mmCIF file of C-alpha atoms and ligand atoms in Angstrom:
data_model
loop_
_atom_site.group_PDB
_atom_site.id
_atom_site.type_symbol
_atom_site.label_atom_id
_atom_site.label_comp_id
_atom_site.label_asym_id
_atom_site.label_seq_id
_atom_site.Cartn_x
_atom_site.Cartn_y
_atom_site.Cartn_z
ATOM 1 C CA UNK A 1 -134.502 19.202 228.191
ATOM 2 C CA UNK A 2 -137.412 17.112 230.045
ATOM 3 C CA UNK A 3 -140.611 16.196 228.568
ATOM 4 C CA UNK A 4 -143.444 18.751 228.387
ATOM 5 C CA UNK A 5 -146.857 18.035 229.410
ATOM 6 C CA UNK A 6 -147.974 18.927 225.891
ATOM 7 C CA UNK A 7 -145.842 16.946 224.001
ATOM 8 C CA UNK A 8 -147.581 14.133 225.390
ATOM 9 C CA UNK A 9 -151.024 15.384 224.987
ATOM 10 C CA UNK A 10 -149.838 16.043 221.396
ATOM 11 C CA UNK A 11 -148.908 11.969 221.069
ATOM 12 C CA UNK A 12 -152.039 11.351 222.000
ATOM 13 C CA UNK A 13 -154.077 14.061 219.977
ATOM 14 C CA UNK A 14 -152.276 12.225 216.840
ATOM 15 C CA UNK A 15 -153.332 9.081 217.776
ATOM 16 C CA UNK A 16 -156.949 10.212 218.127
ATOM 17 C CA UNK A 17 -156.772 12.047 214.781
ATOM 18 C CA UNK A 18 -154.994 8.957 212.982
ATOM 19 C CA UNK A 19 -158.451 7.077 214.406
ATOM 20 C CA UNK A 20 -160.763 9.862 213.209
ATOM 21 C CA UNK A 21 -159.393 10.518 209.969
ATOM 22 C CA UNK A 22 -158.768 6.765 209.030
ATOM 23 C CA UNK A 23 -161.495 6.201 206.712
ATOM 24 C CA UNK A 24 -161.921 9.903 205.838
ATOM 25 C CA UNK A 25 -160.606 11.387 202.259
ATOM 26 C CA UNK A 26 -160.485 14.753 204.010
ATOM 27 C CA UNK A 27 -156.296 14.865 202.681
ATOM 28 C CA UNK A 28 -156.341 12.921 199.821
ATOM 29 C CA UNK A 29 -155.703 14.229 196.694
ATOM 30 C CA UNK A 30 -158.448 12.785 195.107
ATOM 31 C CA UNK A 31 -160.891 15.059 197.524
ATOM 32 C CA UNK A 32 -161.326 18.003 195.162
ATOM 33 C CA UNK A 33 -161.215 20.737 198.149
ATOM 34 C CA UNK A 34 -157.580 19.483 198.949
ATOM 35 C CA UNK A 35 -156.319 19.348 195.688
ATOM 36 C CA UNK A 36 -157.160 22.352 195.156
ATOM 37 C CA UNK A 37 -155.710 23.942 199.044
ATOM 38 C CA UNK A 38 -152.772 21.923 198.042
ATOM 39 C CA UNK A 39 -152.035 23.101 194.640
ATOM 40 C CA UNK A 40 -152.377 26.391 195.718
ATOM 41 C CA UNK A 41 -149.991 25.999 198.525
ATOM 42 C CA UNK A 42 -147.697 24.402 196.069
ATOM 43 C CA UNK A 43 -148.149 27.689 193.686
ATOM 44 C CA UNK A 44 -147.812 29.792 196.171
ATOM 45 C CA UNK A 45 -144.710 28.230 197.809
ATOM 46 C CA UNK A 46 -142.721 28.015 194.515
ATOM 47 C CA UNK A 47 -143.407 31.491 193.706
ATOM 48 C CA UNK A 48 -142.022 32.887 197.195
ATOM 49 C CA UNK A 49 -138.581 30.165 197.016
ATOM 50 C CA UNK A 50 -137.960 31.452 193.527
ATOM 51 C CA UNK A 51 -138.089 35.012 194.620
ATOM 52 C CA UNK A 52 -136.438 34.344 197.969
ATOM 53 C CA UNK A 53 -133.704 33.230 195.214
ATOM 54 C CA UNK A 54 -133.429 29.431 196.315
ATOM 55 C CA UNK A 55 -134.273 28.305 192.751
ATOM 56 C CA UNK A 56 -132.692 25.777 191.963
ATOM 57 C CA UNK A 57 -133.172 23.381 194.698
ATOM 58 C CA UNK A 58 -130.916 20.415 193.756
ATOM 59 C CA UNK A 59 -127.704 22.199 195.900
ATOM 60 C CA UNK A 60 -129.632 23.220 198.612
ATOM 61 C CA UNK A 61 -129.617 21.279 201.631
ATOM 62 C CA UNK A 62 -133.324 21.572 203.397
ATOM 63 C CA UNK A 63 -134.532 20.224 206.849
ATOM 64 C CA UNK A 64 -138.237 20.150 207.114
ATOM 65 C CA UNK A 65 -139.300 20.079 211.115
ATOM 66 C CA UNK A 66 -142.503 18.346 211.718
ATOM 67 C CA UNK A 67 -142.362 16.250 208.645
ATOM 68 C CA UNK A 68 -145.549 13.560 209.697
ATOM 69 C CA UNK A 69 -145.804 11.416 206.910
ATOM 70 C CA UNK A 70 -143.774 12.798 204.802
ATOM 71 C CA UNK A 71 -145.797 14.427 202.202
ATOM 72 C CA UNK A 72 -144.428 18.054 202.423
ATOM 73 C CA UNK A 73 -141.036 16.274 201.619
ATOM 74 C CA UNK A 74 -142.271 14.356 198.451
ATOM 75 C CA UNK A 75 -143.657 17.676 197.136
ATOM 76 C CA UNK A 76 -139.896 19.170 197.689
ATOM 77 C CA UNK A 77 -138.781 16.067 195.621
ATOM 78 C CA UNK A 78 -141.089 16.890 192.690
ATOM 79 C CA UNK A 79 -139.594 20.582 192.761
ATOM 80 C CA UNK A 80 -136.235 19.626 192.307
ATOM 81 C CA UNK A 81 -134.502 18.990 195.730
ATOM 82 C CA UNK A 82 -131.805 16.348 195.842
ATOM 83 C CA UNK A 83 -132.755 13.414 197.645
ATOM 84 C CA UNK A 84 -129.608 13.244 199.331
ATOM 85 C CA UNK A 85 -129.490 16.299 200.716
ATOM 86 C CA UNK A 86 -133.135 16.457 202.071
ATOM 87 C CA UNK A 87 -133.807 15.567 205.759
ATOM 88 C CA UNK A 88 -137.087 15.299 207.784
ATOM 89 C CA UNK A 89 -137.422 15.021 211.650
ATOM 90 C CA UNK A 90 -141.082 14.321 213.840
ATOM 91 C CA UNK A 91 -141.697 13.547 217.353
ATOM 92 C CA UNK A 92 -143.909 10.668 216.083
ATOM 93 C CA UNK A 93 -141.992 6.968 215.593
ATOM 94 C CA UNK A 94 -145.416 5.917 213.417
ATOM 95 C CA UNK A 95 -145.237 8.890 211.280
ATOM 96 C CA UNK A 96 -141.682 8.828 210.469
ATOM 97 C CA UNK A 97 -141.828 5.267 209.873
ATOM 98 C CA UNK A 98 -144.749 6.115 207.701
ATOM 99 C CA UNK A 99 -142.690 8.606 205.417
ATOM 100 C CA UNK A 100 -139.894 5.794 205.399
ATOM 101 C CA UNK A 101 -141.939 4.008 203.366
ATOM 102 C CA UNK A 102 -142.481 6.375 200.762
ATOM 103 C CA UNK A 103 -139.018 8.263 200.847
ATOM 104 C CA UNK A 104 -136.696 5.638 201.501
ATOM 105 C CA UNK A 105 -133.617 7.574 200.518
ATOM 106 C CA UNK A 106 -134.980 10.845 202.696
ATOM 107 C CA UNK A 107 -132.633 10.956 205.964
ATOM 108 C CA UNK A 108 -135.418 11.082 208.494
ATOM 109 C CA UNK A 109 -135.034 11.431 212.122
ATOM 110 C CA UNK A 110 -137.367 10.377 215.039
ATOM 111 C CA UNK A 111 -136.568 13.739 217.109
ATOM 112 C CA UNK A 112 -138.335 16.618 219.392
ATOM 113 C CA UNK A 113 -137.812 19.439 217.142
ATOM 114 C CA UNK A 114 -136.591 21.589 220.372
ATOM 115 C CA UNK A 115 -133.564 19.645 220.201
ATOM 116 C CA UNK A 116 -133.212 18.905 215.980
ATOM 117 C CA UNK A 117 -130.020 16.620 215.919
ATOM 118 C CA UNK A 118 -128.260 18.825 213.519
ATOM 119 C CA UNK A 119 -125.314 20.733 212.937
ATOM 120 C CA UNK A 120 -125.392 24.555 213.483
ATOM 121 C CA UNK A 121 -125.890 25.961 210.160
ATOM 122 C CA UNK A 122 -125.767 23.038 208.683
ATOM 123 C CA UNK A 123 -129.430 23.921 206.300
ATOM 124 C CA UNK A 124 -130.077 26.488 203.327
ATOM 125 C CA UNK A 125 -133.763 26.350 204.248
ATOM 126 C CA UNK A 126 -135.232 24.922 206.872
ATOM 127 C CA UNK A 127 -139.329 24.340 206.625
ATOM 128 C CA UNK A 128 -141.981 24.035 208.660
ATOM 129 C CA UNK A 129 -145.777 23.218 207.622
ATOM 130 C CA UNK A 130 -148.615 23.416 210.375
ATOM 131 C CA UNK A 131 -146.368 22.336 212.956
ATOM 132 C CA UNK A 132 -146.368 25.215 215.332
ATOM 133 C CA UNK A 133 -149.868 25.275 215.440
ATOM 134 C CA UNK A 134 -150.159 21.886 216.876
ATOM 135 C CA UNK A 135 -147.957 22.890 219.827
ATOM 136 C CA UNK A 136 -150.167 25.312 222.815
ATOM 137 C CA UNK A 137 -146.964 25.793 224.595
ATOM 138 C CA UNK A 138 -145.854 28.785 224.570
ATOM 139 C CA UNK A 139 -142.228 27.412 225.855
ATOM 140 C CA UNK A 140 -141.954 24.626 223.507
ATOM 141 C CA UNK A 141 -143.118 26.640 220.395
ATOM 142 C CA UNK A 142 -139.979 29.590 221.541
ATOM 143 C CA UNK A 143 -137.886 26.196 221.872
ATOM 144 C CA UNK A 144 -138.743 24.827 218.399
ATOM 145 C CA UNK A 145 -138.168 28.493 216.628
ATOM 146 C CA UNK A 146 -134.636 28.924 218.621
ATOM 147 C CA UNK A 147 -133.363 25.323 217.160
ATOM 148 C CA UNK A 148 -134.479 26.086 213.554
ATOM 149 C CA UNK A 149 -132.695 29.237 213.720
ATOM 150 C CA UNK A 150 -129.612 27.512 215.076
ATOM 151 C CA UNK A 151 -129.493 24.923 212.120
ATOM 152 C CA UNK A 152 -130.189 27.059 209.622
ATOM 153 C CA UNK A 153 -126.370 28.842 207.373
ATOM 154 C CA UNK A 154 -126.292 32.215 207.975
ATOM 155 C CA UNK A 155 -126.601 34.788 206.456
ATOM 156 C CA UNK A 156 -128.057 33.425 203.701
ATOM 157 C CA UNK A 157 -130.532 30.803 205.022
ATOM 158 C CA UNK A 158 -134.067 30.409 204.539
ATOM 159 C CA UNK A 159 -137.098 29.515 206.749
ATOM 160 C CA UNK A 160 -140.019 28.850 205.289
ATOM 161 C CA UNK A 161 -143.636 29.275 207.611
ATOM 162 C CA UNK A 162 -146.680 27.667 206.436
ATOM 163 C CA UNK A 163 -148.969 28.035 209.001
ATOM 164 C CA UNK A 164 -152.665 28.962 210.084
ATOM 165 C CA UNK A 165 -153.959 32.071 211.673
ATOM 166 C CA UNK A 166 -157.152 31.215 212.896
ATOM 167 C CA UNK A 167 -159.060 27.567 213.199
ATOM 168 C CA UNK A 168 -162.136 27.854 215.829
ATOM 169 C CA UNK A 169 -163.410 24.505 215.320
ATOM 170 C CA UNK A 170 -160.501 22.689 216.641
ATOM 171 C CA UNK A 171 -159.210 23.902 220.815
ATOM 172 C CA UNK A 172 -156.194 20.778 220.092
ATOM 173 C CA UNK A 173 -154.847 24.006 217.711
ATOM 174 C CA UNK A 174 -154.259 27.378 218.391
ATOM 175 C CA UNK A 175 -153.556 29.964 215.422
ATOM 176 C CA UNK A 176 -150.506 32.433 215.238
ATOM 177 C CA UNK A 177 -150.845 35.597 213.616
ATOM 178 C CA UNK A 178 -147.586 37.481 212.331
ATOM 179 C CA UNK A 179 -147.228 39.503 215.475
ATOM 180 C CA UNK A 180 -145.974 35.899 217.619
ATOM 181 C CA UNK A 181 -143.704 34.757 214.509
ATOM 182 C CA UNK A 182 -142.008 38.223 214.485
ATOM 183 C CA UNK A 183 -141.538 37.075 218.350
ATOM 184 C CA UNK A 184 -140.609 33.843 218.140
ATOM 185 C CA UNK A 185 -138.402 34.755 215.265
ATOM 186 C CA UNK A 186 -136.063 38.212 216.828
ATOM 187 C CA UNK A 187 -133.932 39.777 214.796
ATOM 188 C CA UNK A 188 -135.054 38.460 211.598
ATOM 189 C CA UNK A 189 -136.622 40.172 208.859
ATOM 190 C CA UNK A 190 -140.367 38.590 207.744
ATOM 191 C CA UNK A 191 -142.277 38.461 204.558
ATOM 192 C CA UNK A 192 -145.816 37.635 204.940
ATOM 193 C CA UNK A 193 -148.350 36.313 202.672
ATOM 194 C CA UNK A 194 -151.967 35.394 203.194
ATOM 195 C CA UNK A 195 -152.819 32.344 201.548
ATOM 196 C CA UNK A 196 -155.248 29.557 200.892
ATOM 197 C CA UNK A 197 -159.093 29.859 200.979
ATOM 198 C CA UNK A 198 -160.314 28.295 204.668
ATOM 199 C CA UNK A 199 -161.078 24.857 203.749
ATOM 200 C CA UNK A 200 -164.591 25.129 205.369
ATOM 201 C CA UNK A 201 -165.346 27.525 202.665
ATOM 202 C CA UNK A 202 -163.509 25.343 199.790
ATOM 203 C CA UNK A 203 -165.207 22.328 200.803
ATOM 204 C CA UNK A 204 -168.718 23.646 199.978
ATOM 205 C CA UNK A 205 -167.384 25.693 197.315
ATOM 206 C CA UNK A 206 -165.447 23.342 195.461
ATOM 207 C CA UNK A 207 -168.736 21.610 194.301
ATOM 208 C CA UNK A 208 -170.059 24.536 192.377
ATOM 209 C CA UNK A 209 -167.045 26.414 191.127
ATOM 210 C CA UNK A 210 -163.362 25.874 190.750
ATOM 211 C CA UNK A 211 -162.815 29.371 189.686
ATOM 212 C CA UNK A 212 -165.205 30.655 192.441
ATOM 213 C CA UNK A 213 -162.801 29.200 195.011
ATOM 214 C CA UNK A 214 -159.749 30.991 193.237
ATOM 215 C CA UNK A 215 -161.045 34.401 192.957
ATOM 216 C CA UNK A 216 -161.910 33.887 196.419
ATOM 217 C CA UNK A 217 -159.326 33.350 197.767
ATOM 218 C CA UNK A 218 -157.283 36.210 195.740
ATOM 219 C CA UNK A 219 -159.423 38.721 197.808
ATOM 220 C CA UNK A 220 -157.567 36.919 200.962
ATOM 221 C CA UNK A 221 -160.334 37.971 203.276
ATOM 222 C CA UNK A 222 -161.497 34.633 203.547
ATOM 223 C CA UNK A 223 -157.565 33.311 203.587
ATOM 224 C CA UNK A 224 -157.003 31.134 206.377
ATOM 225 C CA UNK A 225 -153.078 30.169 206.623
ATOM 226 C CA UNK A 226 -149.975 32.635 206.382
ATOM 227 C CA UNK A 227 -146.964 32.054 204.262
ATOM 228 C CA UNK A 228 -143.985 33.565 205.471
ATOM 229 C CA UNK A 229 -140.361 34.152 204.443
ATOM 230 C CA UNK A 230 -137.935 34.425 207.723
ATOM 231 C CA UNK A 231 -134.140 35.917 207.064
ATOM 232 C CA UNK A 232 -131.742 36.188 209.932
ATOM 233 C CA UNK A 233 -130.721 39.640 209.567
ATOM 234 C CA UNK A 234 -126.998 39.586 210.486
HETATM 235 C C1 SAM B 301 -150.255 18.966 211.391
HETATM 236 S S1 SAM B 301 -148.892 17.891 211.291
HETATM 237 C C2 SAM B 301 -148.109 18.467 209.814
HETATM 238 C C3 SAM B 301 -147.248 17.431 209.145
HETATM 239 C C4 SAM B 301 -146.556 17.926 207.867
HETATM 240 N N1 SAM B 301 -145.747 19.083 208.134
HETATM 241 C C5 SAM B 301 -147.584 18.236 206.793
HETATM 242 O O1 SAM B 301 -147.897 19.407 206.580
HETATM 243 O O2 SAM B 301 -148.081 17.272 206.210
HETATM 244 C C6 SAM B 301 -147.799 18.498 212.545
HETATM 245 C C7 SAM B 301 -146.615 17.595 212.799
HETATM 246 O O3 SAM B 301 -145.724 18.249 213.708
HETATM 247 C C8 SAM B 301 -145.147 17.259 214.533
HETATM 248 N N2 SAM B 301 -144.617 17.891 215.751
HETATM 249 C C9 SAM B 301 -145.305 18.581 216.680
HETATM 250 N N3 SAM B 301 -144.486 18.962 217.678
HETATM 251 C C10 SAM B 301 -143.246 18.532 217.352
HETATM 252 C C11 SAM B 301 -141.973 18.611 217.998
HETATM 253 N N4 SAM B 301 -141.809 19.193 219.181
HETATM 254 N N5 SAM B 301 -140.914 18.056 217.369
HETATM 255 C C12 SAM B 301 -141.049 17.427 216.181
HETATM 256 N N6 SAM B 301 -142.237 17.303 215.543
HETATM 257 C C13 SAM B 301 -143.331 17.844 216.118
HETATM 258 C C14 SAM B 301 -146.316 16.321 214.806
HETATM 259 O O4 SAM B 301 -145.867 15.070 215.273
HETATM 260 C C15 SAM B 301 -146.988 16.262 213.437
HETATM 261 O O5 SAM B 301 -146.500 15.199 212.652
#
């Protein structure tokens, strides 16, 4: 499959973000607005694996696409999955490197996710965090969709979409709404969520009120990402 034109403007929107986020705390932890988008996630997350019925994770074997530096895969660790049977790919050598460091025993590829280098069927759940949102193409993005489904056992695999909807501020994204995952995903049944306060709001918020944020973002008008639960239906 030859290169596309936007996988190389994505190389280089990375690099520009690594540059304009390097002395930023914007996705650290200790920044209370993403502690408390990521704990949400996390709730959020666990509650839709356990009643997906993929709880326990220690026998599953789980692939997440688009893995950057890794942190989506350490949070997997702390729920339970087996190191050995966890795998991460990313376009990007320096982020995959980067994970190394952290998840040494983590099999993680340098790979274009249109092409995972993976057996068919070979994952119980196959993830994918803010990935697709990254990628304007609409060719690439019905690439990347087709290669999950192809790696992931059927019937009773799992994908799990965690993904924006909208983001005006930034024209290197574009948002996907549930109508283009039902698309890139055919044939498979969906389960949508609408999660996590937009960070614009919980980074003024956050300040003030902890519990202002969560009952917030309970009314979900104000929700900015979708969570979704994608089942071949065979
Ligand atoms: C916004 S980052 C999210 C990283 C990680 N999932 C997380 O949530 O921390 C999107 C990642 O998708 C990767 N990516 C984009 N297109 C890809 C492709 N075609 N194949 C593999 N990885 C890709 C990028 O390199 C980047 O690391």
């Amino acid at each position: 499959m030859p290169d596309s034109p936007d996988l190389d403007r994505l190389r280089l929107e990375y690099e520009d973000r690594a540059r304009r986020f390097a002395a930023s705390d914007t996705y650290s932890l200790f920044n209370p607005a993403n502690l408390f988008t990521v704990q949400q996630r996390q709730r959020a997350v666990l509650k839709m694996l356990r009643r997906q019925g993929l709880y326990p994770l220690a026998e599953q074997f789980i692939l997440e696409l688009g893995c950057g530096r890794g942190g989506v895969l350490l949070e997997y660790l702390s729920y339970g999955a087996a190191p050995g049977r966890l795998y991460g790919t990313d376009l990007l050598p320096d982020r995959v490197s980067a994970a190394h460091q952290n998840l040494p025993q983590v099999a993680l590829t340098v790979a274009d996710g249109q092409q995972l280098p993976y057996a068919d069927g070979q994952f119980d759940l196959v993830v994918q965090y803010t990935v697709f949102t990254s990628v304007l193409d609409d060719g690439v993005k019905a690439n990347l969709a087709r290669d999950m489904l192809r790696v992931l056992r059927k019937p009773a695999g799992l994908i799990l979409w965690y993904d924006f909807w909208l983001n005006p501020t930034n024209p290197q994204t574009r948002g996907i709404r549930p109508a283009e995952v039902r698309r890139l995903f055919p044939n498979c049944r969906c389960d949508f969520q609408r999660i996590t306060l937009a960070p614009p709001i919980t980074r003024r918020l956050i300040k003030m009120s902890w519990l202002a944020c969560y009952l917030l973002e309970k009314v979900r008008a104000f929700n900015s990402h979708y969570l979704a639960a994608i089942r071949p239906i065979v």
